[in-house]
């Protein structure tokens, strides 16, 4: 049996305290209450839609879609990979290689490497490869210092900056491990939970596993607190919902594991991927995950393996990151839409295509409700805002239900608000500037 | 694994389907739910906030007030004060709606609250309609300061706006609903404006509201009454049957009345299980407003009302020619209601209630303020402790009476006055209403006793006037004692008769003046004194100051030449030809020479009329110069609002600075209409009306109308009457026009598809 330690392990129902139990019951009641309020809000707006059934269809579609994510996440605990320890085939300890591309990460790299070597896993079955992608700071010196502490550390030094993909590919080619754990240079996996990232590969159909990531610097300021809420929501709810159907579309670049035999054959193609004639310099993680899916393998998310990463702490950095992610989402959604309907029609039609529709239409509907209607029809977007607030509330209730201790839940509302007025429009900025291929992860 | 995944997919898909079903069906079934509505939350919240403030005003601290409001701390709910005196008359209030912003017809919740608190503070207590009916039928006595509060039309805003304060002070009210809107047969066509069955049930169950009938009101209460698209009130007119091309027959009319009045009663009783004993005449029309059925309407309606209801309310404030309160002896089918003005605070309401209360005898009035003198005809004014009544420019005389005197029976009524001008002065006694009273009639030549009974007048006695009267300071009187009447000059009985009709056995006092020419008659009254006759009239007479009368010598009559105004020649109007009514034009036969464009742009051609603003104007304005002589007409356009905020229909246009207009402003869901009167370029808004949410969002091919009949102006949108007002100073003739407007220059445009102007002949 897998050893599980401390607070990182999700408690079983039986071990819940009475207080936790009461809290969960309360959250469930609150959830149904909010669902009722959502329906009530719809009912009050319905007379407006008598003249416009398309808008009615749209609002019901969007609401159902968003609630379907919660339903998917609710089923996550019940999926087969969460019951893997029930079919205990004895020890499963394949050789694992950490691949860490880094560029000017002097201050952070020490912690990353230390945490790799501290992993709760036999040392002889661990390999750590760091690729210094032509750093111009003291990264190389730091690495050399680390090499003295951990002689097993493998350092690859690019004299000039090649880009993250090349760094990753280099590590993938060199890796001896059966499983490759790809980390960002400022991220690490909590050593006690490392096994949980490897465990799902017991199932031969699994091609990639994504760990649960939270920001290391959550408490720094308002923006990072908001991102802490967003990370929790996007991993534990959105990725969990994707994982329920074994189809996670993006195994996050900060901390994911791949089966080498799956990704190695497509490395060259992935490395030289182009979009509109130019090399793609973002969305590498999403692209790699999509290749795994395209090849017919399963990808999952595990909430048992925990990782930490540094999130942007200024608005400018956050916007840049968001633009990169949106570009990656856009390019890879085009890629995925070509095969996903054949590969997994259920996911394609209950999630993937609806998501594309909702993502692309949201900015238009937001513009109409928040800008055009108030100006031209003198209506206050009261119900629109209430609707968004209620859906966010429902997500918050589920968030609290999942993790009573996570104290960043109020920032879900802030994130929703910013998403409504800013982030959903960034997609269009991203699409318009898609030919700008500047490198840089952050 | 695949099997497990398949199971997960099935559960997920099932959950989504259930979710969609729950959301869609939930949304549609909650669409008309009234409990979880914004209005209802506001109602409950207002109630508690009123209770807290009321408890605080009664001296509790905040915590105790909150406790009291929520019924936690012990304190009896609103203490009900009951007078030990018996009510001699009962006032009935009628309200129509309670809106956020007050206008001419709708009260703000704040004003309504002020009025209710004033009633409470002055010891008034509400009664139920059942008690009221028993009181009118002489079956039950009620304490003094009992009052009945009613609402017409069954509007949601009335209930949600009024209920919190009524509940907070322990009052109840009666709601008159039109079942066509409030109990619709087709449940999909449910109004967001009128109360619906769920709400009516809750109201009844609260014990605070009694639901009574305002008839069915098919088609909103307005029906076609002639082949030329003329419309009229549904109860008092024969309906035009366009299929058979004739008016309905008397029996069809009776059937319709029975349906309107009988079925609505049954529908309410079946829905709510309460007794429907009263009726409120829609538009206050009990037959008097009929256009094509003047002979029968009143009798026919009365018959049907009688067979279905015990009482019916008709009169609506402010019409001053009647007593304002109700008495057990009154005709139960023509009971009166006071419509408090949205501008009245608590003091004004108290004033209007007080002047209608029974005035005790003996009664003196020296006119330091108006204690209830009302004009039924001609003019009335108060100045320097004097009451004047006079003929106005277009009346030959005047008639005023004193409210609160209805129950007086045997008394001496004496007045000191300055008979300034006019041939006749009348002192009225036993005044029941302006068709039933007795007068002592004084003129230079004659003294008479006239009895007026239901439009018939009988001369009971007359003699030549042989006395010299000092008109500048004369004392006149009338004494009514049982069936005898005496007329007095300077305290001397000069004429007496003793056979008045037994139906005129009680009633109040009044003054009447008359002259053969209009605008002449005028008296100024210094004081009045009314003394009750307890033992016999001789005693009362002996208490009066008496002056000896001097008989006049026979004189030659000298006639004054009468001045006649020389007719002013009419200035010759411009080239526009007179236009005859009815006037109907639609695409493609609009005539451009009918129109004169005063401002902005206008094009009239076979595509219709397009009016628009240009770069220099924010709107446009055009009139029909050939329509200046029109009097009463109904003017409808069918049009599109292409751009811009608003447009207005203009009627009674004398010149571009004098007219009335119905203006319709498209603000999306906040659209509204207003009725403006423009005098010498200055515009005054007389009424505003929020267009219901059901009104189309886009104004395309919609009908808007304005109707001017005598002094009444009505605005219509999409066939519904939305505003109407009585404008006493309105010019009696004037033409039609259209204007458009927007905030920005060059952004106003309408397209007119049809113009239909029908004459209204009263």
mmCIF file of C-alpha atoms in Angstrom, chain B residues 413-560:
data_model
loop_
_atom_site.group_PDB
_atom_site.id
_atom_site.type_symbol
_atom_site.label_atom_id
_atom_site.label_comp_id
_atom_site.label_asym_id
_atom_site.label_seq_id
_atom_site.Cartn_x
_atom_site.Cartn_y
_atom_site.Cartn_z
ATOM 1 C CA UNK B 413 -80.456 79.311 7.713
ATOM 2 C CA UNK B 414 -79.721 83.041 7.710
ATOM 3 C CA UNK B 415 -76.985 84.902 5.820
ATOM 4 C CA UNK B 416 -75.709 88.494 5.778
ATOM 5 C CA UNK B 417 -74.489 89.448 2.365
ATOM 6 C CA UNK B 418 -73.669 92.082 -0.179
ATOM 7 C CA UNK B 419 -75.842 91.435 -3.217
ATOM 8 C CA UNK B 420 -73.434 92.912 -5.688
ATOM 9 C CA UNK B 421 -75.060 92.109 -8.989
ATOM 10 C CA UNK B 422 -77.393 89.702 -10.689
ATOM 11 C CA UNK B 423 -81.129 89.419 -10.890
ATOM 12 C CA UNK B 424 -81.642 86.522 -8.490
ATOM 13 C CA UNK B 425 -80.264 85.210 -5.223
ATOM 14 C CA UNK B 426 -81.379 81.791 -3.963
ATOM 15 C CA UNK B 427 -80.914 80.353 -0.502
ATOM 16 C CA UNK B 428 -81.000 76.561 -0.710
ATOM 17 C CA UNK B 429 -82.145 74.255 2.041
ATOM 18 C CA UNK B 430 -82.651 70.495 2.301
ATOM 19 C CA UNK B 431 -79.911 70.207 -0.278
ATOM 20 C CA UNK B 432 -79.446 66.473 -0.979
ATOM 21 C CA UNK B 433 -77.616 66.875 -4.264
ATOM 22 C CA UNK B 434 -77.717 69.367 -7.096
ATOM 23 C CA UNK B 435 -80.982 67.922 -8.361
ATOM 24 C CA UNK B 436 -82.810 67.759 -5.035
ATOM 25 C CA UNK B 437 -83.287 70.811 -2.872
ATOM 26 C CA UNK B 438 -85.573 73.702 -1.961
ATOM 27 C CA UNK B 439 -84.839 77.383 -2.448
ATOM 28 C CA UNK B 440 -86.083 80.732 -1.349
ATOM 29 C CA UNK B 441 -85.641 82.784 -4.472
ATOM 30 C CA UNK B 442 -85.196 86.534 -4.155
ATOM 31 C CA UNK B 443 -85.270 89.148 -6.896
ATOM 32 C CA UNK B 444 -86.221 92.789 -7.162
ATOM 33 C CA UNK B 445 -89.673 91.880 -8.355
ATOM 34 C CA UNK B 446 -90.464 88.560 -6.751
ATOM 35 C CA UNK B 447 -89.994 86.229 -3.837
ATOM 36 C CA UNK B 448 -90.561 82.524 -4.568
ATOM 37 C CA UNK B 449 -90.233 79.113 -3.010
ATOM 38 C CA UNK B 450 -88.972 76.555 -5.563
ATOM 39 C CA UNK B 451 -88.704 72.846 -5.060
ATOM 40 C CA UNK B 452 -86.210 70.882 -7.188
ATOM 41 C CA UNK B 453 -86.688 67.169 -7.243
ATOM 42 C CA UNK B 454 -84.933 64.855 -9.696
ATOM 43 C CA UNK B 455 -84.590 67.500 -12.399
ATOM 44 C CA UNK B 456 -88.170 68.720 -11.982
ATOM 45 C CA UNK B 457 -88.703 72.108 -10.464
ATOM 46 C CA UNK B 458 -92.017 73.193 -8.944
ATOM 47 C CA UNK B 459 -92.866 76.681 -7.795
ATOM 48 C CA UNK B 460 -94.477 76.113 -4.388
ATOM 49 C CA UNK B 461 -95.241 79.774 -3.621
ATOM 50 C CA UNK B 462 -94.609 83.249 -5.005
ATOM 51 C CA UNK B 463 -95.388 86.866 -4.207
ATOM 52 C CA UNK B 464 -94.359 90.214 -5.587
ATOM 53 C CA UNK B 465 -91.434 91.735 -3.763
ATOM 54 C CA UNK B 466 -92.789 94.929 -2.332
ATOM 55 C CA UNK B 467 -89.903 95.674 0.016
ATOM 56 C CA UNK B 468 -86.954 97.957 -0.359
ATOM 57 C CA UNK B 469 -83.817 95.934 -0.080
ATOM 58 C CA UNK B 470 -80.481 97.488 0.811
ATOM 59 C CA UNK B 471 -78.486 95.259 -1.429
ATOM 60 C CA UNK B 472 -75.116 96.263 -0.021
ATOM 61 C CA UNK B 473 -76.017 94.829 3.338
ATOM 62 C CA UNK B 474 -78.935 92.483 3.281
ATOM 63 C CA UNK B 475 -79.870 89.637 5.533
ATOM 64 C CA UNK B 476 -81.728 86.761 3.830
ATOM 65 C CA UNK B 477 -82.936 83.515 5.338
ATOM 66 C CA UNK B 478 -84.764 80.253 4.804
ATOM 67 C CA UNK B 479 -86.392 78.177 7.476
ATOM 68 C CA UNK B 480 -87.340 74.559 6.972
ATOM 69 C CA UNK B 481 -89.369 72.848 9.640
ATOM 70 C CA UNK B 482 -90.821 69.433 8.837
ATOM 71 C CA UNK B 483 -92.801 70.069 5.653
ATOM 72 C CA UNK B 484 -92.941 73.844 5.844
ATOM 73 C CA UNK B 485 -90.622 76.431 4.348
ATOM 74 C CA UNK B 486 -90.373 80.126 5.156
ATOM 75 C CA UNK B 487 -88.381 82.827 3.434
ATOM 76 C CA UNK B 488 -86.947 85.691 5.456
ATOM 77 C CA UNK B 489 -85.698 89.194 4.720
ATOM 78 C CA UNK B 490 -83.991 90.964 7.603
ATOM 79 C CA UNK B 491 -85.439 88.437 10.060
ATOM 80 C CA UNK B 492 -89.029 88.878 8.823
ATOM 81 C CA UNK B 493 -90.925 85.979 7.335
ATOM 82 C CA UNK B 494 -92.076 87.214 3.934
ATOM 83 C CA UNK B 495 -93.308 83.980 2.379
ATOM 84 C CA UNK B 496 -94.277 80.593 3.717
ATOM 85 C CA UNK B 497 -95.578 77.282 2.403
ATOM 86 C CA UNK B 498 -96.074 73.923 4.026
ATOM 87 C CA UNK B 499 -96.216 71.258 1.393
ATOM 88 C CA UNK B 500 -92.704 70.225 0.465
ATOM 89 C CA UNK B 501 -92.169 66.778 -0.941
ATOM 90 C CA UNK B 502 -91.680 64.135 1.715
ATOM 91 C CA UNK B 503 -88.531 62.999 -0.121
ATOM 92 C CA UNK B 504 -86.892 66.316 0.702
ATOM 93 C CA UNK B 505 -87.139 65.784 4.457
ATOM 94 C CA UNK B 506 -83.455 66.429 5.141
ATOM 95 C CA UNK B 507 -80.446 68.020 3.509
ATOM 96 C CA UNK B 508 -77.971 70.842 3.816
ATOM 97 C CA UNK B 509 -77.559 74.443 2.761
ATOM 98 C CA UNK B 510 -76.376 76.335 -0.285
ATOM 99 C CA UNK B 511 -76.412 79.577 -2.258
ATOM 100 C CA UNK B 512 -77.351 80.121 -5.839
ATOM 101 C CA UNK B 513 -77.099 83.226 -8.034
ATOM 102 C CA UNK B 514 -78.514 83.887 -11.467
ATOM 103 C CA UNK B 515 -78.794 86.545 -14.112
ATOM 104 C CA UNK B 516 -80.075 86.466 -17.670
ATOM 105 C CA UNK B 517 -76.615 87.426 -18.935
ATOM 106 C CA UNK B 518 -73.560 85.355 -18.220
ATOM 107 C CA UNK B 519 -70.720 86.569 -16.054
ATOM 108 C CA UNK B 520 -72.893 89.034 -14.146
ATOM 109 C CA UNK B 521 -74.354 87.573 -10.977
ATOM 110 C CA UNK B 522 -72.229 87.937 -7.862
ATOM 111 C CA UNK B 523 -72.827 87.939 -4.107
ATOM 112 C CA UNK B 524 -70.440 88.407 -1.207
ATOM 113 C CA UNK B 525 -71.500 86.691 2.022
ATOM 114 C CA UNK B 526 -70.292 88.058 5.347
ATOM 115 C CA UNK B 527 -71.554 85.312 7.581
ATOM 116 C CA UNK B 528 -74.029 82.484 7.827
ATOM 117 C CA UNK B 529 -75.859 81.301 10.888
ATOM 118 C CA UNK B 530 -77.784 78.045 11.144
ATOM 119 C CA UNK B 531 -79.967 77.415 14.163
ATOM 120 C CA UNK B 532 -81.655 74.098 14.865
ATOM 121 C CA UNK B 533 -85.374 74.046 15.433
ATOM 122 C CA UNK B 534 -85.953 72.113 18.582
ATOM 123 C CA UNK B 535 -89.339 73.032 20.014
ATOM 124 C CA UNK B 536 -90.931 75.355 17.477
ATOM 125 C CA UNK B 537 -89.827 77.715 14.790
ATOM 126 C CA UNK B 538 -91.325 80.765 16.489
ATOM 127 C CA UNK B 539 -88.739 80.570 19.229
ATOM 128 C CA UNK B 540 -85.891 80.384 16.787
ATOM 129 C CA UNK B 541 -87.198 83.315 14.838
ATOM 130 C CA UNK B 542 -87.421 85.376 17.963
ATOM 131 C CA UNK B 543 -83.687 84.992 18.516
ATOM 132 C CA UNK B 544 -82.864 86.683 15.195
ATOM 133 C CA UNK B 545 -82.006 90.367 14.875
ATOM 134 C CA UNK B 546 -85.020 91.852 13.187
ATOM 135 C CA UNK B 547 -85.188 95.008 11.109
ATOM 136 C CA UNK B 548 -88.410 96.509 9.986
ATOM 137 C CA UNK B 549 -88.987 96.284 6.280
ATOM 138 C CA UNK B 550 -89.892 99.325 4.230
ATOM 139 C CA UNK B 551 -92.286 98.866 1.362
ATOM 140 C CA UNK B 552 -91.224 100.435 -1.893
ATOM 141 C CA UNK B 553 -93.124 103.084 -3.861
ATOM 142 C CA UNK B 554 -94.161 102.337 -7.378
ATOM 143 C CA UNK B 555 -91.430 103.609 -9.647
ATOM 144 C CA UNK B 556 -90.906 103.898 -13.322
ATOM 145 C CA UNK B 557 -88.626 101.371 -14.694
ATOM 146 C CA UNK B 558 -85.451 102.605 -16.264
ATOM 147 C CA UNK B 559 -83.729 100.221 -18.493
ATOM 148 C CA UNK B 560 -80.042 100.230 -18.856
#
